Amino acid sequence: MNDETILKSANLFFPGDGFRPETLDTAIDNGDIIVDPGKIVNLLQSALHDEAIIEVQFDDLTRVFFCRVLDHPPELEEIESDGVVMLVEPEYTKAEYLSGQDHVVITPVEPSIGNFLICSVNRVLLRLLGSRCAFEFGCFFNQKIRVRGMPILQCSFPLIARQVKGARAYRAKIPREMELLLHVERQGKRENFSSCPIDISVEGMLLVDPFGKYSDLKEEEKIWMELYWPKDRSLRVNARVIHVSQLRDKSGIQYCCGIQFDLATRALARDIEQLVAGVQRRRLRELSDISDEFGVDFNNW
C-alpha cells in the first residue's frame, strides 16, 4: 500500500484525527497507526483464539454493536470409500484463513438491528479492547454468508488499524478456570439470582443473565451483590444495571448484563482494585497458554 492510499484510508476510517502526510508518518513510526499486515493478522487471530468481545461501529453512526471474530474453515469434503460417501474434515489450522489477508468473518452483531443496518453501510470499524489500549480495524462490509450452516458477516481484511491508548477502563476477561461467582439480591419482590461474571474492571462487570430471553432486569435497576472467589474470600458491593444485552458466539446467543459498581468508600474501591489485579494476573497466565498453543502474540494487549 503506497503512502497516498495509507493517508486516504487513515482519514476515511479515523476522520477525527485529521491526518496529514507528516503526522501520519509519525503515527506509523510510533505504532499508533498499523499498516503491517502481519501485525493485523496477529491481532485478529489473537481475538479469535481468545473469543474476545469486539465493538462494532458503522460509517458515522455513533451507536455501538458487539460481535466476535469467527473462524472460517473450509467446508467438509465428501470422500467415497467402498461405495459409502463420508464427510471428512479437511486439513486446516484454527484461524489460518486470516493469514491469507483476504477477509475477516464475524458473528451477527448485537443488538440485532445492526444486522439490517450493515446492509446499507460501507465502512465497518472493529474495536478490540486490551489491557493497555484499544485496537481499531478499518474494514468494508462484503456480504452475509454461511459457514457450515451458521449465518455470519464477511468483511474485507483491514488495510489499516489504529492503536488508541488509555481508551477506557480495561475489563479483564475472567479466566475459564477462575472460580469467581456472585450472588445478586434485587429490591422488592423481584427474583434474586446467582451468576458468573464474563469480565470485570475497577468500574463494573459484565455477567451472564441467568434469565436469558425471559429476563426482567432493567437499566438503572439498583442491586446488591456479593462476590465469592477461592480461599473463602468474598466482597459485598452495591451496583446498578447499565445495560441488558446479548452477545453472539460460535455456539449461539449469550445473554448478559452490564453492572456499574457503587464504590461508596476508598476501602471498597481498594478491594475491587485488588480483585481486578488478581483476575488480570490469572488472565495473563491464560493468554500465555493460548500463545504457546497457537503461536499468537499477546504482548501488546
GROMACS .gro file of C-alpha atoms in nm:
model
  301
    1MET     CA    1   0.000   0.000   0.000
    2ASN     CA    2   0.154   0.331  -0.107
    3ASP     CA    3   0.166   0.646   0.106
    4GLU     CA    4  -0.131   0.809  -0.068
    5THR     CA    5  -0.352   0.503  -0.014
    6ILE     CA    6  -0.249   0.482   0.352
    7LEU     CA    7  -0.333   0.851   0.404
    8LYS     CA    8  -0.675   0.813   0.237
    9SER     CA    9  -0.752   0.503   0.445
   10ALA     CA   10  -0.648   0.672   0.770
   11ASN     CA   11  -0.872   0.973   0.707
   12LEU     CA   12  -1.158   0.752   0.587
   13PHE     CA   13  -1.170   0.529   0.895
   14PHE     CA   14  -1.035   0.775   1.154
   15PRO     CA   15  -1.159   1.114   1.027
   16GLY     CA   16  -1.142   1.284   1.366
   17ASP     CA   17  -0.762   1.271   1.368
   18GLY     CA   18  -0.718   1.482   1.052
   19PHE     CA   19  -0.404   1.305   0.934
   20ARG     CA   20  -0.157   1.480   0.705
   21PRO     CA   21   0.149   1.317   0.545
   22GLU     CA   22   0.385   1.433   0.820
   23THR     CA   23   0.155   1.342   1.110
   24LEU     CA   24   0.073   1.004   0.955
   25ASP     CA   25   0.442   0.917   0.923
   26THR     CA   26   0.492   0.996   1.291
   27ALA     CA   27   0.186   0.791   1.389
   28ILE     CA   28   0.316   0.490   1.194
   29ASP     CA   29   0.662   0.524   1.349
   30ASN     CA   30   0.504   0.542   1.698
   31GLY     CA   31   0.289   0.238   1.634
   32ASP     CA   32  -0.033   0.437   1.667
   33ILE     CA   33  -0.123   0.356   1.307
   34ILE     CA   34  -0.065  -0.004   1.197
   35VAL     CA   35  -0.028  -0.093   0.829
   36ASP     CA   36   0.186  -0.406   0.868
   37PRO     CA   37  -0.047  -0.692   0.758
   38GLY     CA   38   0.141  -0.938   0.979
   39LYS     CA   39   0.063  -0.736   1.293
   40ILE     CA   40  -0.301  -0.702   1.192
   41VAL     CA   41  -0.322  -1.078   1.130
   42ASN     CA   42  -0.174  -1.148   1.474
   43LEU     CA   43  -0.421  -0.915   1.649
   44LEU     CA   44  -0.722  -1.066   1.472
   45GLN     CA   45  -0.602  -1.422   1.533
   46SER     CA   46  -0.549  -1.335   1.899
   47ALA     CA   47  -0.906  -1.203   1.923
   48LEU     CA   48  -1.038  -1.518   1.755
   49HIS     CA   49  -0.850  -1.761   1.981
   50ASP     CA   50  -0.948  -1.561   2.289
   51GLU     CA   51  -1.314  -1.530   2.182
   52ALA     CA   52  -1.282  -1.161   2.269
   53ILE     CA   53  -1.583  -0.929   2.260
   54ILE     CA   54  -1.546  -0.683   1.971
   55GLU     CA   55  -1.718  -0.345   1.946
   56VAL     CA   56  -1.855  -0.256   1.603
   57GLN     CA   57  -1.945   0.081   1.450
   58PHE     CA   58  -2.086   0.152   1.103
   59ASP     CA   59  -1.993   0.455   0.891
   60ASP     CA   60  -2.050   0.768   1.102
   61LEU     CA   61  -2.315   0.617   1.330
   62THR     CA   62  -2.237   0.660   1.700
   63ARG     CA   63  -2.427   0.351   1.816
   64VAL     CA   64  -2.202   0.064   1.920
   65PHE     CA   65  -2.276  -0.301   1.841
   66PHE     CA   66  -2.098  -0.616   1.957
   67CYS     CA   67  -1.963  -0.927   1.790
   68ARG     CA   68  -1.683  -1.183   1.799
   69VAL     CA   69  -1.429  -1.273   1.531
   70LEU     CA   70  -1.502  -1.621   1.394
   71ASP     CA   71  -1.304  -1.890   1.221
   72HIS     CA   72  -1.366  -1.970   0.854
   73PRO     CA   73  -1.264  -2.332   0.799
   74PRO     CA   74  -1.323  -2.496   0.460
   75GLU     CA   75  -1.639  -2.696   0.410
   76LEU     CA   76  -1.633  -3.067   0.486
   77GLU     CA   77  -1.511  -3.279   0.196
   78GLU     CA   78  -1.705  -3.572   0.052
   79ILE     CA   79  -1.493  -3.886   0.020
   80GLU     CA   80  -1.627  -4.212  -0.119
   81SER     CA   81  -1.495  -4.536   0.025
   82ASP     CA   82  -1.635  -4.878  -0.070
   83GLY     CA   83  -1.944  -4.713  -0.209
   84VAL     CA   84  -2.006  -4.511   0.108
   85VAL     CA   85  -1.984  -4.131   0.096
   86MET     CA   86  -1.834  -3.978   0.409
   87LEU     CA   87  -1.783  -3.618   0.516
   88VAL     CA   88  -1.422  -3.561   0.617
   89GLU     CA   89  -1.264  -3.263   0.791
   90PRO     CA   90  -1.006  -3.103   0.556
   91GLU     CA   91  -0.660  -3.029   0.690
   92TYR     CA   92  -0.683  -2.684   0.845
   93THR     CA   93  -0.531  -2.494   1.138
   94LYS     CA   94  -0.760  -2.279   1.352
   95ALA     CA   95  -0.760  -1.909   1.243
   96GLU     CA   96  -0.544  -1.998   0.940
   97TYR     CA   97  -0.774  -1.818   0.695
   98LEU     CA   98  -0.670  -1.479   0.836
   99SER     CA   99  -0.313  -1.536   0.716
  100GLY     CA  100  -0.448  -1.508   0.362
  101GLN     CA  101  -0.529  -1.140   0.435
  102ASP     CA  102  -0.841  -1.164   0.218
  103HIS     CA  103  -1.130  -1.117   0.462
  104VAL     CA  104  -1.244  -1.143   0.823
  105VAL     CA  105  -1.569  -1.304   0.937
  106ILE     CA  106  -1.764  -1.202   1.245
  107THR     CA  107  -2.076  -1.319   1.423
  108PRO     CA  108  -2.403  -1.141   1.352
  109VAL     CA  109  -2.393  -0.828   1.566
  110GLU     CA  110  -2.598  -0.745   1.873
  111PRO     CA  111  -2.832  -0.564   1.914
  112SER     CA  112  -2.976  -0.747   1.615
  113ILE     CA  113  -3.097  -0.430   1.440
  114GLY     CA  114  -2.734  -0.389   1.335
  115ASN     CA  115  -2.765  -0.687   1.103
  116PHE     CA  116  -3.017  -0.489   0.897
  117LEU     CA  117  -2.820  -0.164   0.915
  118ILE     CA  118  -2.499  -0.324   0.793
  119CYS     CA  119  -2.656  -0.393   0.453
  120SER     CA  120  -2.684  -0.019   0.389
  121VAL     CA  121  -2.341   0.087   0.513
  122ASN     CA  122  -1.993   0.066   0.372
  123ARG     CA  123  -1.733   0.127   0.640
  124VAL     CA  124  -1.713  -0.106   0.940
  125LEU     CA  125  -1.490  -0.029   1.239
  126LEU     CA  126  -1.398  -0.322   1.464
  127ARG     CA  127  -1.265  -0.227   1.810
  128LEU     CA  128  -1.069  -0.473   2.025
  129LEU     CA  129  -1.021  -0.361   2.386
  130GLY     CA  130  -0.699  -0.469   2.555
  131SER     CA  131  -0.536  -0.404   2.891
  132ARG     CA  132  -0.311  -0.126   2.764
  133CYS     CA  133  -0.504   0.015   2.470
  134ALA     CA  134  -0.774  -0.043   2.213
  135PHE     CA  135  -0.712  -0.153   1.855
  136GLU     CA  136  -0.946  -0.030   1.581
  137PHE     CA  137  -0.958  -0.204   1.242
  138GLY     CA  138  -1.094  -0.038   0.928
  139CYS     CA  139  -1.296  -0.277   0.709
  140PHE     CA  140  -1.562  -0.275   0.440
  141PHE     CA  141  -1.872  -0.491   0.464
  142ASN     CA  142  -1.879  -0.754   0.191
  143GLN     CA  143  -2.172  -0.989   0.232
  144LYS     CA  144  -2.372  -1.219   0.455
  145ILE     CA  145  -2.266  -1.582   0.416
  146ARG     CA  146  -2.299  -1.915   0.589
  147VAL     CA  147  -2.011  -2.120   0.720
  148ARG     CA  148  -2.111  -2.479   0.787
  149GLY     CA  149  -2.471  -2.370   0.822
  150MET     CA  150  -2.409  -2.076   1.056
  151PRO     CA  151  -2.502  -1.725   0.928
  152ILE     CA  152  -2.210  -1.484   0.958
  153LEU     CA  153  -2.096  -1.146   0.829
  154GLN     CA  154  -1.797  -1.121   0.598
  155CYS     CA  155  -1.587  -0.804   0.586
  156SER     CA  156  -1.277  -0.715   0.390
  157PHE     CA  157  -0.942  -0.772   0.556
  158PRO     CA  158  -0.840  -0.448   0.732
  159LEU     CA  159  -0.591  -0.243   0.532
  160ILE     CA  160  -0.523  -0.023   0.833
  161ALA     CA  161  -0.560  -0.029   1.210
  162ARG     CA  162  -0.520   0.223   1.489
  163GLN     CA  163  -0.390   0.188   1.843
  164VAL     CA  164  -0.573   0.405   2.098
  165LYS     CA  165  -0.401   0.425   2.435
  166GLY     CA  166  -0.600   0.476   2.753
  167ALA     CA  167  -0.931   0.430   2.568
  168ARG     CA  168  -1.126   0.335   2.883
  169ALA     CA  169  -1.109   0.122   3.194
  170TYR     CA  170  -0.988  -0.222   3.094
  171ARG     CA  171  -1.229  -0.509   3.153
  172ALA     CA  172  -1.027  -0.820   3.228
  173LYS     CA  173  -1.189  -1.135   3.094
  174ILE     CA  174  -1.248  -1.388   3.372
  175PRO     CA  175  -1.018  -1.688   3.312
  176ARG     CA  176  -1.204  -2.012   3.246
  177GLU     CA  177  -1.051  -2.185   3.548
  178MET     CA  178  -1.101  -1.899   3.794
  179GLU     CA  179  -1.377  -1.979   4.042
  180LEU     CA  180  -1.536  -1.635   4.067
  181LEU     CA  181  -1.908  -1.643   4.145
  182LEU     CA  182  -2.160  -1.384   4.254
  183HIS     CA  183  -2.499  -1.365   4.419
  184VAL     CA  184  -2.736  -1.081   4.333
  185GLU     CA  185  -3.017  -0.953   4.552
  186ARG     CA  186  -3.283  -0.732   4.394
  187GLN     CA  187  -3.513  -0.480   4.555
  188GLY     CA  188  -3.879  -0.553   4.617
  189LYS     CA  189  -4.020  -0.894   4.532
  190ARG     CA  190  -3.805  -0.947   4.226
  191GLU     CA  191  -3.625  -1.279   4.199
  192ASN     CA  192  -3.269  -1.296   4.332
  193PHE     CA  193  -3.013  -1.497   4.136
  194SER     CA  194  -2.658  -1.629   4.116
  195SER     CA  195  -2.436  -1.588   3.813
  196CYS     CA  196  -2.083  -1.595   3.671
  197PRO     CA  197  -1.904  -1.279   3.556
  198ILE     CA  198  -1.771  -1.258   3.200
  199ASP     CA  199  -1.527  -0.974   3.262
  200ILE     CA  200  -1.451  -0.715   3.530
  201SER     CA  201  -1.293  -0.370   3.568
  202VAL     CA  202  -1.249  -0.127   3.856
  203GLU     CA  203  -1.576   0.036   3.746
  204GLY     CA  204  -1.804  -0.263   3.689
  205MET     CA  205  -1.851  -0.601   3.526
  206LEU     CA  206  -2.033  -0.794   3.259
  207LEU     CA  207  -2.217  -1.101   3.386
  208VAL     CA  208  -2.428  -1.383   3.250
  209ASP     CA  209  -2.800  -1.313   3.273
  210PRO     CA  210  -2.946  -1.644   3.401
  211PHE     CA  211  -3.298  -1.542   3.296
  212GLY     CA  212  -3.194  -1.544   2.931
  213LYS     CA  213  -3.453  -1.417   2.684
  214TYR     CA  214  -3.708  -1.405   2.967
  215SER     CA  215  -3.500  -1.155   3.167
  216ASP     CA  216  -3.682  -0.882   3.357
  217LEU     CA  217  -3.365  -0.696   3.454
  218LYS     CA  218  -3.397  -0.328   3.369
  219GLU     CA  219  -3.149  -0.049   3.302
  220GLU     CA  220  -3.085   0.167   3.611
  221GLU     CA  221  -3.215  -0.108   3.841
  222LYS     CA  222  -3.026  -0.099   4.171
  223ILE     CA  223  -2.893  -0.428   4.305
  224TRP     CA  224  -2.679  -0.563   4.586
  225MET     CA  225  -2.404  -0.814   4.504
  226GLU     CA  226  -2.176  -1.046   4.689
  227LEU     CA  227  -1.876  -1.184   4.502
  228TYR     CA  228  -1.707  -1.508   4.604
  229TRP     CA  229  -1.370  -1.643   4.496
  230PRO     CA  230  -1.129  -1.913   4.622
  231LYS     CA  231  -0.990  -1.928   4.976
  232ASP     CA  232  -1.325  -1.828   5.127
  233ARG     CA  233  -1.291  -1.467   5.019
  234SER     CA  234  -1.594  -1.252   4.946
  235LEU     CA  235  -1.681  -0.891   4.873
  236ARG     CA  236  -2.012  -0.704   4.909
  237VAL     CA  237  -2.094  -0.409   4.685
  238ASN     CA  238  -2.395  -0.206   4.573
  239ALA     CA  239  -2.435  -0.160   4.198
  240ARG     CA  240  -2.678  -0.073   3.921
  241VAL     CA  241  -2.763  -0.232   3.588
  242ILE     CA  242  -2.644  -0.018   3.297
  243HIS     CA  243  -2.748  -0.245   3.010
  244VAL     CA  244  -2.914  -0.578   2.936
  245SER     CA  245  -2.796  -0.723   2.607
  246GLN     CA  246  -2.699  -1.024   2.401
  247LEU     CA  247  -2.372  -1.143   2.251
  248ARG     CA  248  -2.312  -1.399   1.981
  249ASP     CA  249  -2.051  -1.669   1.987
  250LYS     CA  250  -1.987  -1.981   1.779
  251SER     CA  251  -2.246  -2.169   1.986
  252GLY     CA  252  -2.532  -1.918   1.964
  253ILE     CA  253  -2.661  -1.629   2.175
  254GLN     CA  254  -2.517  -1.538   2.514
  255TYR     CA  255  -2.745  -1.330   2.738
  256CYS     CA  256  -2.567  -1.084   2.966
  257CYS     CA  257  -2.598  -0.757   3.156
  258GLY     CA  258  -2.356  -0.478   3.239
  259ILE     CA  259  -2.316  -0.369   3.602
  260GLN     CA  260  -2.164  -0.049   3.739
  261PHE     CA  261  -2.024  -0.058   4.093
  262ASP     CA  262  -2.126   0.197   4.356
  263LEU     CA  263  -1.796   0.236   4.540
  264ALA     CA  264  -1.903   0.429   4.849
  265THR     CA  265  -1.568   0.411   5.032
  266ARG     CA  266  -1.200   0.413   4.944
  267ALA     CA  267  -1.161   0.082   5.122
  268LEU     CA  268  -1.421  -0.078   4.895
  269ALA     CA  269  -1.257   0.072   4.586
  270ARG     CA  270  -0.924  -0.069   4.701
  271ASP     CA  271  -1.077  -0.414   4.748
  272ILE     CA  272  -1.219  -0.403   4.394
  273GLU     CA  273  -0.880  -0.294   4.257
  274GLN     CA  274  -0.710  -0.587   4.432
  275LEU     CA  275  -0.968  -0.828   4.291
  276VAL     CA  276  -0.923  -0.691   3.937
  277ALA     CA  277  -0.544  -0.715   3.974
  278GLY     CA  278  -0.580  -1.081   4.076
  279VAL     CA  279  -0.802  -1.151   3.775
  280GLN     CA  280  -0.551  -0.981   3.545
  281ARG     CA  281  -0.264  -1.194   3.679
  282ARG     CA  282  -0.461  -1.512   3.614
  283ARG     CA  283  -0.567  -1.372   3.280
  284LEU     CA  284  -0.207  -1.315   3.172
  285ARG     CA  285  -0.126  -1.677   3.251
  286GLU     CA  286  -0.425  -1.787   3.043
  287LEU     CA  287  -0.312  -1.570   2.750
  288SER     CA  288   0.037  -1.716   2.780
  289ASP     CA  289  -0.111  -2.067   2.748
  290ILE     CA  290  -0.308  -1.962   2.437
  291SER     CA  291   0.006  -1.804   2.292
  292ASP     CA  292   0.206  -2.124   2.348
  293GLU     CA  293  -0.068  -2.337   2.189
  294PHE     CA  294  -0.148  -2.125   1.882
  295GLY     CA  295   0.163  -1.911   1.836
  296VAL     CA  296  -0.009  -1.571   1.861
  297ASP     CA  297   0.147  -1.273   2.037
  298PHE     CA  298  -0.046  -1.102   2.319
  299ASN     CA  299   0.240  -0.874   2.425
  300ASN     CA  300   0.065  -0.556   2.311
  301TRP     CA  301  -0.265  -0.635   2.483
   0.00000   0.00000   0.00000
